[in-house]
Amino acid sequence: RLRDRGGNLAFAGANAGYWRVRLAETANGPGRRIVCYKSAGLDPRKAAKDTTARWRDDPHPQPENEVVGMLYDAFPAKGNMRITDPDFFLFEGTGVREGQTLLNLVGDESDRYYPREDTPRPIQLPAVSPVTCRGNQTWSTMSYYTTQSGAGVFATGTMNWTRTLPRTDGSTGDKSAKDFVFQVTQNLMREMAEGPMARRNPARDDSQRVQLPAHNTSGAA
């Protein structure tokens, strides 16, 4: 509802909106207990909108890509972030180049764009990164889509984004990755504070040119 009223959203990690939960009453009052059976078959509340399966599953699927723009894809994921669109507006001031890689920025969980009808469009993929998960290759994507309400929705597609952000002095990990994360996050906060991002920076849909190998979308790796 916030997005559809023009409110921007940002997902600075991965694996958002995977499990549906509900709040139950306790002796201390309503909504004090989190309930999640992680299985529609095990949950005694059957065929209800709050049956605690994954959001993407029956009995009332509302897959996370409808809001995030991507599906949770892999754990444990490990890889370098690869820049595909250095002119993306949130990359301003980073100096990144097309094809540049940022070491170890993807992991330990990652999200991925899929060309599904329920994925919002236009959607832009400024970073498309090959990663490995349990010996298999998949892809982590960064995404940005905009809506008719004016909202912009940005997702990093990697849990390591927030792990990289607190330290930018280069004392641990790769300094270029840390500087990149810090600058992009600053740009994001500034742009979101200005109001609906689509008014100034509508997404340029480039999803058709991104050819990703087929992968099982029924569940995370």
PDB file of C-alpha atoms in Angstrom, residues 27-103:
ATOM      1  CA  ALA A  27      -1.701 -14.300  28.362  1.00  0.00           C
ATOM      2  CA  ASN A  28       0.074 -10.947  27.982  1.00  0.00           C
ATOM      3  CA  GLY A  29      -2.261  -9.764  25.230  1.00  0.00           C
ATOM      4  CA  PRO A  30      -2.870  -9.964  21.466  1.00  0.00           C
ATOM      5  CA  GLY A  31      -0.074 -10.155  18.935  1.00  0.00           C
ATOM      6  CA  ARG A  32       2.620 -11.246  21.397  1.00  0.00           C
ATOM      7  CA  ARG A  33       3.606 -14.556  19.802  1.00  0.00           C
ATOM      8  CA  ILE A  34       5.027 -15.157  16.327  1.00  0.00           C
ATOM      9  CA  VAL A  35       3.655 -18.349  14.757  1.00  0.00           C
ATOM     10  CA  CYS A  36       5.374 -19.999  11.776  1.00  0.00           C
ATOM     11  CA  TYR A  37       4.982 -23.695  10.973  1.00  0.00           C
ATOM     12  CA  LYS A  38       6.887 -23.269   7.645  1.00  0.00           C
ATOM     13  CA  SER A  39       4.448 -25.731   6.107  1.00  0.00           C
ATOM     14  CA  ALA A  40       0.841 -25.402   4.980  1.00  0.00           C
ATOM     15  CA  GLY A  41       0.416 -29.100   5.751  1.00  0.00           C
ATOM     16  CA  LEU A  42       1.597 -28.781   9.351  1.00  0.00           C
ATOM     17  CA  ASP A  43      -0.221 -25.545  10.144  1.00  0.00           C
ATOM     18  CA  PRO A  44      -3.574 -26.316  11.843  1.00  0.00           C
ATOM     19  CA  ARG A  45      -5.025 -23.191  10.247  1.00  0.00           C
ATOM     20  CA  LYS A  46      -5.834 -24.547   6.787  1.00  0.00           C
ATOM     21  CA  ALA A  47      -6.428 -22.657   3.532  1.00  0.00           C
ATOM     22  CA  ALA A  48      -6.337 -19.290   5.270  1.00  0.00           C
ATOM     23  CA  LYS A  49      -4.616 -16.117   4.081  1.00  0.00           C
ATOM     24  CA  ASP A  50      -2.277 -16.346   7.072  1.00  0.00           C
ATOM     25  CA  THR A  51      -1.455 -20.069   6.769  1.00  0.00           C
ATOM     26  CA  THR A  52       2.283 -20.098   7.422  1.00  0.00           C
ATOM     27  CA  ALA A  53       3.798 -21.421   4.205  1.00  0.00           C
ATOM     28  CA  ARG A  54       6.288 -19.467   2.122  1.00  0.00           C
ATOM     29  CA  TRP A  55       4.806 -16.320   0.610  1.00  0.00           C
ATOM     30  CA  ARG A  56       5.282 -17.813  -2.868  1.00  0.00           C
ATOM     31  CA  ASP A  57       3.356 -21.033  -2.024  1.00  0.00           C
ATOM     32  CA  ASP A  58      -0.284 -22.141  -1.774  1.00  0.00           C
ATOM     33  CA  PRO A  59      -2.859 -21.725  -0.334  1.00  0.00           C
ATOM     34  CA  HIS A  60      -2.675 -17.960  -1.035  1.00  0.00           C
ATOM     35  CA  PRO A  61       0.563 -17.234  -2.897  1.00  0.00           C
ATOM     36  CA  GLN A  62       1.906 -13.700  -2.870  1.00  0.00           C
ATOM     37  CA  PRO A  63       5.528 -14.225  -3.994  1.00  0.00           C
ATOM     38  CA  GLU A  64       8.093 -11.753  -2.737  1.00  0.00           C
ATOM     39  CA  ASN A  65       9.072 -10.613  -6.238  1.00  0.00           C
ATOM     40  CA  GLU A  66       5.734  -8.767  -6.417  1.00  0.00           C
ATOM     41  CA  VAL A  67       7.193  -6.272  -3.934  1.00  0.00           C
ATOM     42  CA  VAL A  68      10.973  -6.778  -3.889  1.00  0.00           C
ATOM     43  CA  GLY A  69      11.305  -7.274  -7.647  1.00  0.00           C
ATOM     44  CA  MET A  70      13.239 -10.510  -7.164  1.00  0.00           C
ATOM     45  CA  LEU A  71      12.942 -13.935  -5.564  1.00  0.00           C
ATOM     46  CA  TYR A  72      15.178 -15.253  -2.808  1.00  0.00           C
ATOM     47  CA  ASP A  73      17.453 -17.670  -4.602  1.00  0.00           C
ATOM     48  CA  ALA A  74      20.505 -19.112  -2.864  1.00  0.00           C
ATOM     49  CA  PHE A  75      22.232 -19.999   0.399  1.00  0.00           C
ATOM     50  CA  PRO A  76      25.125 -20.270   0.883  1.00  0.00           C
ATOM     51  CA  ALA A  77      25.953 -17.973  -2.016  1.00  0.00           C
ATOM     52  CA  LYS A  78      29.426 -16.635  -2.724  1.00  0.00           C
ATOM     53  CA  GLY A  79      30.664 -14.386  -5.500  1.00  0.00           C
ATOM     54  CA  ASN A  80      31.810 -11.002  -6.727  1.00  0.00           C
ATOM     55  CA  MET A  81      29.335  -8.318  -7.738  1.00  0.00           C
ATOM     56  CA  ARG A  82      29.604  -7.539 -11.467  1.00  0.00           C
ATOM     57  CA  ILE A  83      28.527  -4.125 -12.747  1.00  0.00           C
ATOM     58  CA  THR A  84      26.446  -4.195 -15.949  1.00  0.00           C
ATOM     59  CA  ASP A  85      25.160  -0.585 -16.028  1.00  0.00           C
ATOM     60  CA  PRO A  86      27.717   1.904 -14.695  1.00  0.00           C
ATOM     61  CA  ASP A  87      25.408   4.799 -15.641  1.00  0.00           C
ATOM     62  CA  PHE A  88      22.731   3.698 -13.152  1.00  0.00           C
ATOM     63  CA  PHE A  89      21.741   6.813 -11.208  1.00  0.00           C
ATOM     64  CA  LEU A  90      22.556   5.368  -7.768  1.00  0.00           C
ATOM     65  CA  PHE A  91      26.117   4.635  -8.939  1.00  0.00           C
ATOM     66  CA  GLU A  92      26.900   8.349  -9.235  1.00  0.00           C
ATOM     67  CA  GLY A  93      30.261   9.166  -7.685  1.00  0.00           C
ATOM     68  CA  THR A  94      31.408   5.544  -7.488  1.00  0.00           C
ATOM     69  CA  GLY A  95      33.520   5.539 -10.657  1.00  0.00           C
ATOM     70  CA  VAL A  96      32.543   1.958 -11.495  1.00  0.00           C
ATOM     71  CA  ARG A  97      32.966   0.613 -15.038  1.00  0.00           C
ATOM     72  CA  GLU A  98      30.943  -1.886 -17.041  1.00  0.00           C
ATOM     73  CA  GLY A  99      32.157  -5.389 -16.266  1.00  0.00           C
ATOM     74  CA  GLN A 100      33.959  -4.311 -13.096  1.00  0.00           C
ATOM     75  CA  THR A 101      33.772  -6.779 -10.220  1.00  0.00           C
ATOM     76  CA  LEU A 102      33.613  -5.968  -6.523  1.00  0.00           C
ATOM     77  CA  LEU A 103      35.162  -8.733  -4.467  1.00  0.00           C
TER      78      LEU A 103
END
